[in-house]
PDB file of C-alpha atoms in Angstrom:
ATOM      1  CA  ASP A 205      -5.290   9.995  16.641  1.00 54.00           C
ATOM      2  CA  THR A 206      -5.022  12.187  13.576  1.00 76.00           C
ATOM      3  CA  GLY A 207      -3.706   9.477  11.285  1.00 92.00           C
ATOM      4  CA  VAL A 208      -0.653   9.583   9.046  1.00 95.00           C
ATOM      5  CA  SER A 209      -0.027  12.991   7.496  1.00 96.00           C
ATOM      6  CA  GLN A 210       2.166  13.887   4.548  1.00 97.00           C
ATOM      7  CA  ASN A 211       3.405  17.204   3.239  1.00 97.00           C
ATOM      8  CA  PRO A 212       3.258  18.605   0.720  1.00 97.00           C
ATOM      9  CA  ARG A 213       0.271  16.956  -0.933  1.00 96.00           C
ATOM     10  CA  HIS A 214       1.455  18.027  -4.366  1.00 97.00           C
ATOM     11  CA  LYS A 215       4.851  19.012  -5.706  1.00 97.00           C
ATOM     12  CA  ILE A 216       5.722  20.174  -9.193  1.00 98.00           C
ATOM     13  CA  THR A 217       9.394  20.540  -9.960  1.00 97.00           C
ATOM     14  CA  LYS A 218      11.733  20.837 -12.893  1.00 97.00           C
ATOM     15  CA  ARG A 219      14.016  18.027 -13.880  1.00 97.00           C
ATOM     16  CA  GLY A 220      17.309  18.180 -12.024  1.00 97.00           C
ATOM     17  CA  GLN A 221      15.922  19.866  -8.918  1.00 97.00           C
ATOM     18  CA  ASN A 222      15.947  18.320  -5.445  1.00 98.00           C
ATOM     19  CA  VAL A 223      12.726  17.688  -3.543  1.00 98.00           C
ATOM     20  CA  THR A 224      11.980  16.636   0.021  1.00 98.00           C
ATOM     21  CA  PHE A 225       8.783  15.140   1.394  1.00 97.00           C
ATOM     22  CA  ARG A 226       7.752  14.774   5.003  1.00 98.00           C
ATOM     23  CA  CYS A 227       5.722  12.087   6.727  1.00 98.00           C
ATOM     24  CA  ASP A 228       4.294  12.242  10.246  1.00 97.00           C
ATOM     25  CA  PRO A 229       3.183   8.784  11.369  1.00 96.00           C
ATOM     26  CA  ILE A 230       0.603   7.906  13.978  1.00 94.00           C
ATOM     27  CA  SER A 231       2.300   8.951  17.197  1.00 90.00           C
ATOM     28  CA  GLU A 232       2.707   5.599  18.928  1.00 87.00           C
ATOM     29  CA  HIS A 233       3.724   3.702  15.787  1.00 91.00           C
ATOM     30  CA  ASN A 234       7.364   2.619  15.783  1.00 91.00           C
ATOM     31  CA  ARG A 235       7.426   1.389  12.184  1.00 92.00           C
ATOM     32  CA  LEU A 236       7.377   3.647   9.156  1.00 95.00           C
ATOM     33  CA  TYR A 237       7.328   2.744   5.470  1.00 95.00           C
ATOM     34  CA  TRP A 238       7.684   4.567   2.186  1.00 97.00           C
ATOM     35  CA  TYR A 239       6.022   3.329  -0.999  1.00 97.00           C
ATOM     36  CA  ARG A 240       5.779   4.709  -4.512  1.00 96.00           C
ATOM     37  CA  GLN A 241       2.729   4.349  -6.733  1.00 95.00           C
ATOM     38  CA  THR A 242       2.657   5.073 -10.435  1.00 93.00           C
ATOM     39  CA  LEU A 243      -0.420   5.276 -12.642  1.00 89.00           C
ATOM     40  CA  GLY A 244      -2.199   1.948 -13.018  1.00 88.00           C
ATOM     41  CA  GLN A 245       0.051   0.190 -10.539  1.00 92.00           C
ATOM     42  CA  GLY A 246      -0.177  -0.747  -6.904  1.00 94.00           C
ATOM     43  CA  PRO A 247       2.133   0.763  -4.300  1.00 95.00           C
ATOM     44  CA  GLU A 248       5.741  -0.435  -4.515  1.00 95.00           C
ATOM     45  CA  PHE A 249       7.861  -0.727  -1.387  1.00 94.00           C
ATOM     46  CA  LEU A 250      10.799   1.665  -1.107  1.00 96.00           C
ATOM     47  CA  THR A 251      12.104   1.532   2.453  1.00 95.00           C
ATOM     48  CA  TYR A 252      11.244   0.759   6.069  1.00 92.00           C
ATOM     49  CA  PHE A 253      12.250   2.170   9.465  1.00 94.00           C
ATOM     50  CA  GLN A 254      11.907   0.719  12.894  1.00 92.00           C
ATOM     51  CA  ASN A 255      12.213   3.684  15.226  1.00 92.00           C
ATOM     52  CA  GLU A 256      15.151   5.666  13.791  1.00 93.00           C
ATOM     53  CA  ALA A 257      16.885   2.714  12.143  1.00 93.00           C
ATOM     54  CA  GLN A 258      16.448   2.189   8.418  1.00 92.00           C
ATOM     55  CA  LEU A 259      16.268  -1.590   8.263  1.00 91.00           C
ATOM     56  CA  GLU A 260      15.287  -2.340   4.705  1.00 89.00           C
ATOM     57  CA  LYS A 261      15.679  -0.677   1.308  1.00 91.00           C
ATOM     58  CA  SER A 262      14.296  -1.730  -2.035  1.00 90.00           C
ATOM     59  CA  ARG A 263      16.488  -1.821  -5.113  1.00 88.00           C
ATOM     60  CA  LEU A 264      14.029   0.782  -6.441  1.00 84.00           C
ATOM     61  CA  LEU A 265      15.656   3.236  -4.047  1.00 86.00           C
ATOM     62  CA  SER A 266      18.487   4.496  -6.211  1.00 87.00           C
ATOM     63  CA  ASP A 267      21.380   6.530  -4.831  1.00 91.00           C
ATOM     64  CA  ARG A 268      19.448   9.701  -5.708  1.00 95.00           C
ATOM     65  CA  PHE A 269      16.928   8.788  -3.023  1.00 96.00           C
ATOM     66  CA  SER A 270      17.575   9.127   0.695  1.00 95.00           C
ATOM     67  CA  ALA A 271      15.236   8.683   3.613  1.00 96.00           C
ATOM     68  CA  GLU A 272      15.706   9.591   7.246  1.00 96.00           C
ATOM     69  CA  ARG A 273      13.855   9.266  10.490  1.00 96.00           C
ATOM     70  CA  PRO A 274      16.202  11.086  12.856  1.00 91.00           C
ATOM     71  CA  LYS A 275      14.303  10.887  16.127  1.00 87.00           C
ATOM     72  CA  GLY A 276      12.118   7.916  15.414  1.00 85.00           C
ATOM     73  CA  SER A 277       9.105  10.130  14.819  1.00 91.00           C
ATOM     74  CA  PHE A 278       8.636  11.955  11.494  1.00 96.00           C
ATOM     75  CA  SER A 279      10.492  10.907   8.358  1.00 97.00           C
ATOM     76  CA  THR A 280      11.752  12.693   5.262  1.00 97.00           C
ATOM     77  CA  LEU A 281      12.288  11.349   1.771  1.00 97.00           C
ATOM     78  CA  GLU A 282      14.624  13.348  -0.456  1.00 97.00           C
ATOM     79  CA  ILE A 283      15.068  12.885  -4.177  1.00 97.00           C
ATOM     80  CA  GLN A 284      18.120  14.545  -5.690  1.00 97.00           C
ATOM     81  CA  ARG A 285      18.469  15.520  -9.350  1.00 97.00           C
ATOM     82  CA  THR A 286      14.881  14.550 -10.111  1.00 97.00           C
ATOM     83  CA  GLU A 287      14.063  12.809 -13.374  1.00 96.00           C
ATOM     84  CA  GLN A 288      10.746  12.603 -15.218  1.00 95.00           C
ATOM     85  CA  GLY A 289      10.535   8.940 -14.267  1.00 94.00           C
ATOM     86  CA  ASP A 290      10.340   9.974 -10.613  1.00 96.00           C
ATOM     87  CA  SER A 291       6.849  11.363 -11.212  1.00 97.00           C
ATOM     88  CA  ALA A 292       4.592   9.305  -8.968  1.00 96.00           C
ATOM     89  CA  MET A 293       2.563   9.275  -5.774  1.00 96.00           C
ATOM     90  CA  TYR A 294       4.806   8.798  -2.748  1.00 97.00           C
ATOM     91  CA  LEU A 295       2.969   7.089   0.092  1.00 97.00           C
ATOM     92  CA  CYS A 296       3.994   6.851   3.717  1.00 97.00           C
ATOM     93  CA  ALA A 297       2.591   4.259   6.104  1.00 95.00           C
ATOM     94  CA  SER A 298       3.093   3.400   9.756  1.00 93.00           C
ATOM     95  CA  SER A 299       2.368   0.440  11.980  1.00 90.00           C
ATOM     96  CA  LEU A 300       2.826  -0.711  15.534  1.00 85.00           C
ATOM     97  CA  GLY A 301       4.895  -3.596  16.815  1.00 70.00           C
ATOM     98  CA  ASN A 302       5.311  -6.853  14.982  1.00 63.00           C
ATOM     99  CA  ARG A 303       2.101  -6.806  12.999  1.00 61.00           C
ATOM    100  CA  VAL A 304       3.215  -6.568   9.390  1.00 57.00           C
ATOM    101  CA  GLY A 305      -0.271  -6.072   8.210  1.00 63.00           C
ATOM    102  CA  GLU A 306      -2.547  -3.205   8.911  1.00 79.00           C
ATOM    103  CA  GLN A 307      -0.123  -0.573   7.806  1.00 89.00           C
ATOM    104  CA  PHE A 308      -1.899   2.766   8.006  1.00 91.00           C
ATOM    105  CA  PHE A 309      -1.311   4.936   4.984  1.00 94.00           C
ATOM    106  CA  GLY A 310      -1.161   8.687   4.607  1.00 96.00           C
ATOM    107  CA  PRO A 311      -2.794  10.541   1.698  1.00 95.00           C
ATOM    108  CA  GLY A 312       0.442  10.650  -0.276  1.00 96.00           C
ATOM    109  CA  THR A 313       2.531  13.319  -1.990  1.00 97.00           C
ATOM    110  CA  ARG A 314       2.022  13.558  -5.733  1.00 96.00           C
ATOM    111  CA  LEU A 315       5.263  14.509  -7.481  1.00 97.00           C
ATOM    112  CA  THR A 316       5.297  15.817 -11.029  1.00 97.00           C
ATOM    113  CA  VAL A 317       8.686  16.320 -12.660  1.00 97.00           C
ATOM    114  CA  LEU A 318       8.565  18.537 -15.740  1.00 95.00           C
TER     115      LEU A 318
ATOM    116  CA  ASP B 229       8.262  -9.170 -11.438  1.00 69.00           C
ATOM    117  CA  GLN B 230       4.664  -8.949 -10.320  1.00 83.00           C
ATOM    118  CA  GLN B 231       4.336 -11.311  -7.374  1.00 93.00           C
ATOM    119  CA  VAL B 232       0.730 -10.337  -6.675  1.00 96.00           C
ATOM    120  CA  LYS B 233      -1.644 -10.264  -9.625  1.00 96.00           C
ATOM    121  CA  GLN B 234      -5.113  -8.847  -9.914  1.00 95.00           C
ATOM    122  CA  ASN B 235      -6.809  -9.413 -13.246  1.00 86.00           C
ATOM    123  CA  SER B 236     -10.089  -7.923 -14.478  1.00 75.00           C
ATOM    124  CA  PRO B 237      -9.149  -4.361 -13.609  1.00 76.00           C
ATOM    125  CA  SER B 238     -12.712  -3.122 -13.275  1.00 90.00           C
ATOM    126  CA  LEU B 239     -15.962  -4.513 -11.954  1.00 93.00           C
ATOM    127  CA  SER B 240     -19.471  -3.071 -12.056  1.00 95.00           C
ATOM    128  CA  VAL B 241     -22.107  -4.517  -9.755  1.00 96.00           C
ATOM    129  CA  GLN B 242     -25.651  -3.637  -8.824  1.00 97.00           C
ATOM    130  CA  GLU B 243     -26.289  -2.383  -5.315  1.00 97.00           C
ATOM    131  CA  GLY B 244     -27.253  -5.264  -3.022  1.00 97.00           C
ATOM    132  CA  ARG B 245     -25.500  -7.889  -5.120  1.00 97.00           C
ATOM    133  CA  ILE B 246     -22.210  -9.613  -4.377  1.00 97.00           C
ATOM    134  CA  SER B 247     -18.840  -8.240  -5.500  1.00 96.00           C
ATOM    135  CA  ILE B 248     -16.069 -10.801  -5.930  1.00 96.00           C
ATOM    136  CA  LEU B 249     -12.477  -9.725  -6.391  1.00 97.00           C
ATOM    137  CA  ASN B 250      -9.735 -12.194  -7.188  1.00 97.00           C
ATOM    138  CA  CYS B 251      -6.021 -12.183  -6.495  1.00 97.00           C
ATOM    139  CA  ASP B 252      -3.243 -14.611  -7.397  1.00 97.00           C
ATOM    140  CA  TYR B 253       0.274 -14.717  -6.022  1.00 97.00           C
ATOM    141  CA  THR B 254       3.452 -16.436  -7.091  1.00 96.00           C
ATOM    142  CA  ASN B 255       5.701 -16.251  -4.019  1.00 93.00           C
ATOM    143  CA  SER B 256       5.207 -19.357  -1.875  1.00 93.00           C
ATOM    144  CA  MET B 257       6.847 -17.550   1.051  1.00 92.00           C
ATOM    145  CA  PHE B 258       3.873 -15.215   1.444  1.00 93.00           C
ATOM    146  CA  ASP B 259       1.994 -16.064   4.606  1.00 92.00           C
ATOM    147  CA  TYR B 260      -0.129 -12.994   5.315  1.00 93.00           C
ATOM    148  CA  PHE B 261      -2.576 -11.397   2.936  1.00 95.00           C
ATOM    149  CA  LEU B 262      -4.470  -8.142   3.071  1.00 94.00           C
ATOM    150  CA  TRP B 263      -7.037  -6.175   1.143  1.00 96.00           C
ATOM    151  CA  TYR B 264      -6.927  -2.394   1.024  1.00 96.00           C
ATOM    152  CA  LYS B 265      -9.526   0.001  -0.318  1.00 96.00           C
ATOM    153  CA  LYS B 266      -8.577   3.308  -1.910  1.00 95.00           C
ATOM    154  CA  TYR B 267     -10.705   6.323  -2.681  1.00 94.00           C
ATOM    155  CA  PRO B 268      -9.416   9.067  -5.029  1.00 89.00           C
ATOM    156  CA  ALA B 269      -7.008  11.533  -3.384  1.00 84.00           C
ATOM    157  CA  GLU B 270      -6.674   9.332  -0.293  1.00 89.00           C
ATOM    158  CA  GLY B 271      -4.178   6.718   0.787  1.00 92.00           C
ATOM    159  CA  PRO B 272      -5.116   3.028   0.881  1.00 94.00           C
ATOM    160  CA  THR B 273      -7.228   2.007   3.869  1.00 93.00           C
ATOM    161  CA  PHE B 274      -6.881  -1.424   5.447  1.00 92.00           C
ATOM    162  CA  LEU B 275      -9.986  -3.546   4.957  1.00 95.00           C
ATOM    163  CA  ILE B 276      -9.403  -7.145   5.988  1.00 95.00           C
ATOM    164  CA  SER B 277      -6.570  -9.652   6.288  1.00 94.00           C
ATOM    165  CA  ILE B 278      -5.980 -13.373   6.502  1.00 95.00           C
ATOM    166  CA  SER B 279      -3.121 -15.498   7.761  1.00 93.00           C
ATOM    167  CA  SER B 280      -1.988 -18.533   5.819  1.00 93.00           C
ATOM    168  CA  ILE B 281      -3.084 -20.794   8.676  1.00 93.00           C
ATOM    169  CA  LYS B 282      -6.694 -19.942   7.856  1.00 95.00           C
ATOM    170  CA  ASP B 283      -8.768 -20.356   4.730  1.00 96.00           C
ATOM    171  CA  LYS B 284     -11.480 -17.853   5.544  1.00 97.00           C
ATOM    172  CA  ASN B 285     -11.853 -14.631   7.479  1.00 97.00           C
ATOM    173  CA  GLU B 286     -15.057 -12.669   7.800  1.00 97.00           C
ATOM    174  CA  ASP B 287     -15.687  -9.121   8.975  1.00 96.00           C
ATOM    175  CA  GLY B 288     -19.194  -7.840   8.497  1.00 97.00           C
ATOM    176  CA  ARG B 289     -19.978  -7.598   4.794  1.00 97.00           C
ATOM    177  CA  PHE B 290     -16.412  -8.541   3.835  1.00 98.00           C
ATOM    178  CA  THR B 291     -15.066 -12.089   3.594  1.00 98.00           C
ATOM    179  CA  VAL B 292     -11.671 -13.152   2.360  1.00 98.00           C
ATOM    180  CA  PHE B 293     -11.018 -16.706   1.174  1.00 98.00           C
ATOM    181  CA  LEU B 294      -7.547 -18.190   0.806  1.00 98.00           C
ATOM    182  CA  ASN B 295      -6.654 -21.229  -1.310  1.00 97.00           C
ATOM    183  CA  LYS B 296      -2.987 -21.861  -0.608  1.00 96.00           C
ATOM    184  CA  SER B 297      -2.598 -24.777  -2.985  1.00 96.00           C
ATOM    185  CA  ALA B 298      -3.819 -22.590  -5.838  1.00 96.00           C
ATOM    186  CA  LYS B 299      -2.020 -19.495  -4.521  1.00 97.00           C
ATOM    187  CA  HIS B 300      -5.291 -17.660  -4.843  1.00 97.00           C
ATOM    188  CA  LEU B 301      -7.405 -15.463  -2.637  1.00 96.00           C
ATOM    189  CA  SER B 302     -10.657 -13.657  -3.134  1.00 97.00           C
ATOM    190  CA  LEU B 303     -12.612 -10.888  -1.466  1.00 97.00           C
ATOM    191  CA  HIS B 304     -16.388 -11.092  -1.278  1.00 98.00           C
ATOM    192  CA  ILE B 305     -18.469  -8.034  -0.498  1.00 97.00           C
ATOM    193  CA  VAL B 306     -22.095  -8.722   0.195  1.00 97.00           C
ATOM    194  CA  PRO B 307     -24.324  -6.852  -0.058  1.00 97.00           C
ATOM    195  CA  SER B 308     -22.482  -4.281  -2.150  1.00 97.00           C
ATOM    196  CA  GLN B 309     -23.221  -0.641  -1.352  1.00 97.00           C
ATOM    197  CA  PRO B 310     -22.554   2.539  -3.373  1.00 96.00           C
ATOM    198  CA  GLY B 311     -19.953   3.577  -0.787  1.00 95.00           C
ATOM    199  CA  ASP B 312     -17.959   0.482  -1.722  1.00 97.00           C
ATOM    200  CA  SER B 313     -17.097   2.091  -5.060  1.00 97.00           C
ATOM    201  CA  ALA B 314     -13.306   2.354  -4.894  1.00 96.00           C
ATOM    202  CA  VAL B 315     -10.090   0.712  -6.017  1.00 96.00           C
ATOM    203  CA  TYR B 316      -9.282  -2.479  -4.115  1.00 97.00           C
ATOM    204  CA  PHE B 317      -5.709  -3.666  -3.706  1.00 96.00           C
ATOM    205  CA  CYS B 318      -4.600  -7.142  -2.760  1.00 96.00           C
ATOM    206  CA  ALA B 319      -1.334  -7.237  -0.799  1.00 95.00           C
ATOM    207  CA  ALA B 320       0.888  -9.929   0.664  1.00 94.00           C
ATOM    208  CA  SER B 321       3.883 -10.291   2.942  1.00 91.00           C
ATOM    209  CA  ALA B 322       6.307 -13.033   3.900  1.00 89.00           C
ATOM    210  CA  HIS B 323       7.174 -13.929   7.480  1.00 79.00           C
ATOM    211  CA  GLY B 324       9.994 -11.783   8.778  1.00 71.00           C
ATOM    212  CA  ASN B 325       9.670  -9.380   5.870  1.00 74.00           C
ATOM    213  CA  ASN B 326       8.163  -6.004   6.516  1.00 77.00           C
ATOM    214  CA  ARG B 327       7.399  -4.996   2.985  1.00 87.00           C
ATOM    215  CA  LEU B 328       3.974  -5.430   1.426  1.00 91.00           C
ATOM    216  CA  ALA B 329       3.738  -6.550  -2.194  1.00 94.00           C
ATOM    217  CA  PHE B 330       0.662  -5.085  -3.883  1.00 96.00           C
ATOM    218  CA  GLY B 331      -1.345  -6.023  -6.929  1.00 96.00           C
ATOM    219  CA  LYS B 332      -2.345  -3.416  -9.497  1.00 95.00           C
ATOM    220  CA  GLY B 333      -5.813  -2.988  -8.041  1.00 95.00           C
ATOM    221  CA  ASN B 334      -9.404  -3.523  -9.134  1.00 95.00           C
ATOM    222  CA  GLN B 335     -11.812  -0.644  -9.726  1.00 95.00           C
ATOM    223  CA  VAL B 336     -15.230  -1.487  -8.299  1.00 96.00           C
ATOM    224  CA  VAL B 337     -18.294   0.532  -9.242  1.00 97.00           C
ATOM    225  CA  VAL B 338     -21.507  -0.172  -7.357  1.00 97.00           C
ATOM    226  CA  ILE B 339     -24.537   1.002  -9.281  1.00 96.00           C
ATOM    227  CA  PRO B 340     -27.429   2.280  -7.135  1.00 93.00           C
TER     228      PRO B 340
END
């Protein structure tokens, strides 16, 4: 069990560019979550997958954001036409079965939009 | 709106003493509560949880207390150790809802 991994760990981009992040959950976990954390705040929920189905999306997830989990394993989060306000830590978490708690988090991808 | 609130953003405590972190929530639908610990450059790590059917849960040095009528929970760490120095997040979820709502976190510094 290598835990949840995320790539890249850091991303610096210019405003208007597109970026894509990847999350590899713990292998047997069927649930995958994306959160965003800004400075001085706790993580904020963005979206949730059960296997390959995206079952829940926060209103924070504007139409510039899209997430996929095509084979029910890894997931990608894409941000199109990035804005400076998108600068944040993007956290991925996974869990098994019906236990809402005990979501296991990855180290995050820190995005800086210049 | 902040449904989970953690006041007193930082706490300093002497090694061996008790650390007490407080958390208040506003959503009466929350029925499961968790504490996460976060070190710099790492993701949050699950620490301890409590269901709304209980008022106390203990795991080693960590105890969480839940007061549903006051919509308040607290985390006690005793004895505090230097390795406990981290940011602690309170989180909550409602039955049937898979999202966690987090507080802003408390920075704990344990002084050797």
